[in-house]
Short mmCIF file of C-alpha atoms in Angstrom, two decimals:
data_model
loop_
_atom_site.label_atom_id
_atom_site.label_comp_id
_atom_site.label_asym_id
_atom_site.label_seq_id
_atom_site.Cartn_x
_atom_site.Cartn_y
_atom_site.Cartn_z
CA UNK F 1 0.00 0.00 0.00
CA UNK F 2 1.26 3.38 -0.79
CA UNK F 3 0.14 6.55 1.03
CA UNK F 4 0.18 9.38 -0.92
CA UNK F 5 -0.03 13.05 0.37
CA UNK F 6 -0.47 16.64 -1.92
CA UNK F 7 1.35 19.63 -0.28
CA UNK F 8 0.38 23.39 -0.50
CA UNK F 9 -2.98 22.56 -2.12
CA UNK F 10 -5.05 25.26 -0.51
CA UNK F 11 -3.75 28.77 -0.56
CA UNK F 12 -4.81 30.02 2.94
CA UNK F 13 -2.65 26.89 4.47
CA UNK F 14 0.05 28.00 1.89
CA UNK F 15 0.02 31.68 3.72
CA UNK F 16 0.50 30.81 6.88
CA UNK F 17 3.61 28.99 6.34
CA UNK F 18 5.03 31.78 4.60
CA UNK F 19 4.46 30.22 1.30
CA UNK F 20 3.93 31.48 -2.10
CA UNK F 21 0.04 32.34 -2.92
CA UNK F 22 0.03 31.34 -6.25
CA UNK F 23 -1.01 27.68 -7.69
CA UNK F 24 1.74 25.25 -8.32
CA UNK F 25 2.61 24.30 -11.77
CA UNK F 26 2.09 20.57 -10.80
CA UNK F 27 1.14 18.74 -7.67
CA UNK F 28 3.47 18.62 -4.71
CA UNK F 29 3.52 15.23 -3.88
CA UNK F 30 5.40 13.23 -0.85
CA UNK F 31 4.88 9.75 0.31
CA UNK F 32 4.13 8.46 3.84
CA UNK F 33 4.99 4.60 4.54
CA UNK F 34 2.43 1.67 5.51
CA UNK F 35 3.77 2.25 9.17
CA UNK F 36 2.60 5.88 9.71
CA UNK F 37 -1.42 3.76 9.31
CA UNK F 38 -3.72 5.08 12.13
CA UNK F 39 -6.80 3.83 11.85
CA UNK F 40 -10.11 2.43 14.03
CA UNK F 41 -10.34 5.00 16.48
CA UNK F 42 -6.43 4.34 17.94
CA UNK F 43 -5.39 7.06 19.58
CA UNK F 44 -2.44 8.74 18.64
CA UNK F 45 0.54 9.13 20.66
CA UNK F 46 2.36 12.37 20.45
CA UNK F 47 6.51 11.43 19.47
CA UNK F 48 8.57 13.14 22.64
CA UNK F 49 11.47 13.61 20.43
CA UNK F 50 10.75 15.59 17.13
CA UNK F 51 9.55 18.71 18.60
CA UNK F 52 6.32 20.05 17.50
CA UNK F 53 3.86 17.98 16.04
CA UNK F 54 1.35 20.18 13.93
CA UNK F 55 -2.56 18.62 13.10
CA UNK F 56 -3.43 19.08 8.85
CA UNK F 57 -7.01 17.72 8.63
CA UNK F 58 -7.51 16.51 4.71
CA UNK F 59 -10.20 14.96 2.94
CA UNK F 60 -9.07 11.24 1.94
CA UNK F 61 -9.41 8.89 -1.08
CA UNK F 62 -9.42 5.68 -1.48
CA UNK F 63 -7.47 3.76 -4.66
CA UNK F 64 -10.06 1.01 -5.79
CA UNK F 65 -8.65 -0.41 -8.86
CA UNK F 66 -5.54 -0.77 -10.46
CA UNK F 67 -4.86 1.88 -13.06
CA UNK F 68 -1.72 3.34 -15.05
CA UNK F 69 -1.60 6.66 -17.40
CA UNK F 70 -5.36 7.77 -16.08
CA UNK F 71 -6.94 10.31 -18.49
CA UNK F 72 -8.16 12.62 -15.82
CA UNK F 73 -11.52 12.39 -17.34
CA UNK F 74 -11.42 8.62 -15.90
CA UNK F 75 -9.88 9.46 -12.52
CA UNK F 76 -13.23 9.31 -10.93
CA UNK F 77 -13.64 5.39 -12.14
CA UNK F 78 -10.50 4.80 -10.02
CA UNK F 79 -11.39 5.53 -6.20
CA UNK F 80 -14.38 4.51 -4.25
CA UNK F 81 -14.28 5.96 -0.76
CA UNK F 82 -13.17 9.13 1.30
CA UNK F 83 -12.87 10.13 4.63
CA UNK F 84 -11.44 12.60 6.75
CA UNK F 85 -7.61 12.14 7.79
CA UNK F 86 -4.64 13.83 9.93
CA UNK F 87 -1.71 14.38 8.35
CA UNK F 88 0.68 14.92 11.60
CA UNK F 89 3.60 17.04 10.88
CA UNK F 90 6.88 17.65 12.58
CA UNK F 91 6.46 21.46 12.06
CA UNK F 92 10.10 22.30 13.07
CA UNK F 93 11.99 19.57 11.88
CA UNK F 94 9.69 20.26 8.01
CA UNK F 95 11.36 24.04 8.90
CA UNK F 96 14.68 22.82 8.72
CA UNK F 97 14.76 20.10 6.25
CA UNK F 98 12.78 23.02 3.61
CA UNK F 99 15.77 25.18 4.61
CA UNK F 100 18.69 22.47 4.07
CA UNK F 101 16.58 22.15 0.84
CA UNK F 102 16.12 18.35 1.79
CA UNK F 103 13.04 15.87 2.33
CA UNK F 104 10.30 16.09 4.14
CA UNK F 105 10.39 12.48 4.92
CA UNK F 106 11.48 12.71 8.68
CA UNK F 107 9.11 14.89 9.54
CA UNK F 108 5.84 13.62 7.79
CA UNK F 109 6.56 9.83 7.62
CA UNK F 110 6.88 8.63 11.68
CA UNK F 111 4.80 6.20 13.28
CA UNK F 112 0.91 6.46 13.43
CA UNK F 113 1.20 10.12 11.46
CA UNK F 114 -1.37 9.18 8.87
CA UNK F 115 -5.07 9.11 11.01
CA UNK F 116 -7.59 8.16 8.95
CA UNK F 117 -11.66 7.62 9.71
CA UNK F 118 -14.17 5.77 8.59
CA UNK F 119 -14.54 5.59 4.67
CA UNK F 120 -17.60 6.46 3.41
CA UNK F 121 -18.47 5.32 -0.34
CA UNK F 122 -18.15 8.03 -2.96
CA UNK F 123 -22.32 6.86 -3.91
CA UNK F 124 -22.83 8.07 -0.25
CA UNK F 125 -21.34 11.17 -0.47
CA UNK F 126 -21.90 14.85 -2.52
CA UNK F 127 -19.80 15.74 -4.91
CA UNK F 128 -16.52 15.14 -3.73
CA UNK F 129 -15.60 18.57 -6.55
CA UNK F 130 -17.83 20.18 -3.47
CA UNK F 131 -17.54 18.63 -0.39
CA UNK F 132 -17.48 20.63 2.45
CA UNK F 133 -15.69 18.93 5.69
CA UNK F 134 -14.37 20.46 9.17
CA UNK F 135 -12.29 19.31 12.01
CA UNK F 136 -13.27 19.87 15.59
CA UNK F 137 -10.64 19.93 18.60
CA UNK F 138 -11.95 19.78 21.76
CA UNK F 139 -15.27 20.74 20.85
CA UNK F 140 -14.44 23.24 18.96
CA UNK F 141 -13.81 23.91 15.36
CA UNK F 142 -9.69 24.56 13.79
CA UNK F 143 -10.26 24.16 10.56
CA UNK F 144 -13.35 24.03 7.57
CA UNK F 145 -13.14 23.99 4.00
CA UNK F 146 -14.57 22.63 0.46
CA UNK F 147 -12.60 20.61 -1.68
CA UNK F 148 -13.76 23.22 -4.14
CA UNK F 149 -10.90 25.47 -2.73
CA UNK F 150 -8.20 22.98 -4.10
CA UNK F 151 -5.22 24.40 -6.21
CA UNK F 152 -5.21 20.84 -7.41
CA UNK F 153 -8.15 18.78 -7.79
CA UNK F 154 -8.67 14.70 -7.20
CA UNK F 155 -9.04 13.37 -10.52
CA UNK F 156 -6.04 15.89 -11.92
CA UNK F 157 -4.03 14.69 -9.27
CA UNK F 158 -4.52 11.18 -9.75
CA UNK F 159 -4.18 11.36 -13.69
CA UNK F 160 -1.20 12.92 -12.42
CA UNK F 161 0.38 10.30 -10.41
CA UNK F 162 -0.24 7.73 -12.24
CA UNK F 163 1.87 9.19 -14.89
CA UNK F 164 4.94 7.93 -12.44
CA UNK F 165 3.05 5.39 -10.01
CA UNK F 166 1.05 2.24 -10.71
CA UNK F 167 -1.41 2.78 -8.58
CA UNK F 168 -3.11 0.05 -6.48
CA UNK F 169 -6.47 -1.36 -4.89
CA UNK F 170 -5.98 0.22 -1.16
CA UNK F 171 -3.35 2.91 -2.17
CA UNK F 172 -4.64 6.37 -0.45
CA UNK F 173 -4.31 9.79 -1.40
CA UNK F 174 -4.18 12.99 1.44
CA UNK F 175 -5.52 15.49 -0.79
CA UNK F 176 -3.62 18.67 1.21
CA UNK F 177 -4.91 20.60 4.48
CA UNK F 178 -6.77 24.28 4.28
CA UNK F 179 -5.69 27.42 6.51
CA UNK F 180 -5.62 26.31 10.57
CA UNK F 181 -3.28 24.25 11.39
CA UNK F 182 -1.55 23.94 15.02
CA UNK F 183 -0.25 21.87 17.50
CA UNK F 184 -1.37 19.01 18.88
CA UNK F 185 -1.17 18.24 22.77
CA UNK F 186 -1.70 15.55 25.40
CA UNK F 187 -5.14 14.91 26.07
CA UNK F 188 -6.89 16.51 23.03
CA UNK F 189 -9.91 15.20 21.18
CA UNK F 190 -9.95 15.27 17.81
CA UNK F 191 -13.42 14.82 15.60
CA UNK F 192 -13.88 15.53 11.95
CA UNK F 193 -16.49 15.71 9.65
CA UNK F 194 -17.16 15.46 5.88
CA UNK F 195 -20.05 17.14 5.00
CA UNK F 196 -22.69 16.08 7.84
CA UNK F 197 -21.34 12.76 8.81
CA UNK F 198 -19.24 12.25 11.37
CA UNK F 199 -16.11 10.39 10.47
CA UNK F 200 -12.90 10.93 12.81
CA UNK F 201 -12.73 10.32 16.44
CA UNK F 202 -9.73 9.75 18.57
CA UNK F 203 -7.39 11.29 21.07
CA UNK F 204 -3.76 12.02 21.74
CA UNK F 205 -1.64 10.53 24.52
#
């Protein structure tokens, strides 16, 4: 399985790291391993040893079929199921690394830093062009968005992977995070919605 994430996808997140404003020319795309799977509820337990670990809610795909050179007229043939997912980020290690002009990798691919919720099947769902989805800390809401407000949308950016990538039944794509991101702490409940269905729930330890 191969977990796929899209960086600076939303412009307001793209501001408030001090980012550029404008649309990439093509998707920014980084990889998570199997490992970094955190699913069922699990709660999540906060590393002690790579500084600040940042929350990026993102609406989720699921890879249903296998599928090489997709026409991104077709894209929408080739996943099934979405949800709402945490991308956890070592904010200050992701700092440095972008500075030293090197990979994210250490700071997006640690244990248990891809949450994901329950899928919900795309026949189930709006639009996912439209889908509006939220996450809630602690009862109260950090970040909201439509998948409307994508720089880069699903199908484009699957037609654009699979330029490079086979991709597989049960491969996943993190589709980038809008404008709220923060740190995560001890004790915090996390809940997240897309559209009016409930679809995240856990905590941190």
């Amino acid at each position: 399985m191969k977990i796929f994430c899209l960086g600076m996808n939303y412009a307001e997140h793209n501001k408030e790291l001090n980012t550029t404003l404008l649309k990439t020319e093509e998707p920014v795309i980084f990889l998570k391993a199997d490992s970094c799977l955190l699913k069922g509820g699990k709660p999540f337990f906060i590393p002690d040893d790579l500084g600040r670990i940042d929350y990026e809610a993102e609406v989720v795909v699921r890879i249903s079929r296998l599928g090489k050179s997709i026409p991104t007229r077709f894209a929408h043939r080739y996943y099934d199921a979405a949800t709402l997912g945490i991308d956890f980020t070592a904010r200050d290690l992701q700092r440095k690394l972008s500075h030293n002009g090197q990979p994210w990798d250490m700071a997006k691919s640690f244990d248990g830093s891809a949450a994901i919720g329950e899928w919900i099947t795309t026949d189930k769902l709006p639009s996912l062009q439209f889908l509006p989805f939220h996450l809630d800390i602690n009862g109260h809401t950090v970040q909201q968005a439509v998948t409307s407000d994508m720089l880069h949308g699903i199908d484009e950016t699957i037609a654009y992977l699979s330029r490079t990538f086979t991709l597989k039944t049960g491969d996943l794509l993190f589709t980038g995070t809008p404008a709220g991101t923060a740190e995560v702490h001890i004790n915090d409940h996390l809940e997240g919605w897309l559209g009016e269905r409930k679809v995240l729930d856990f905590y941190c330890k």
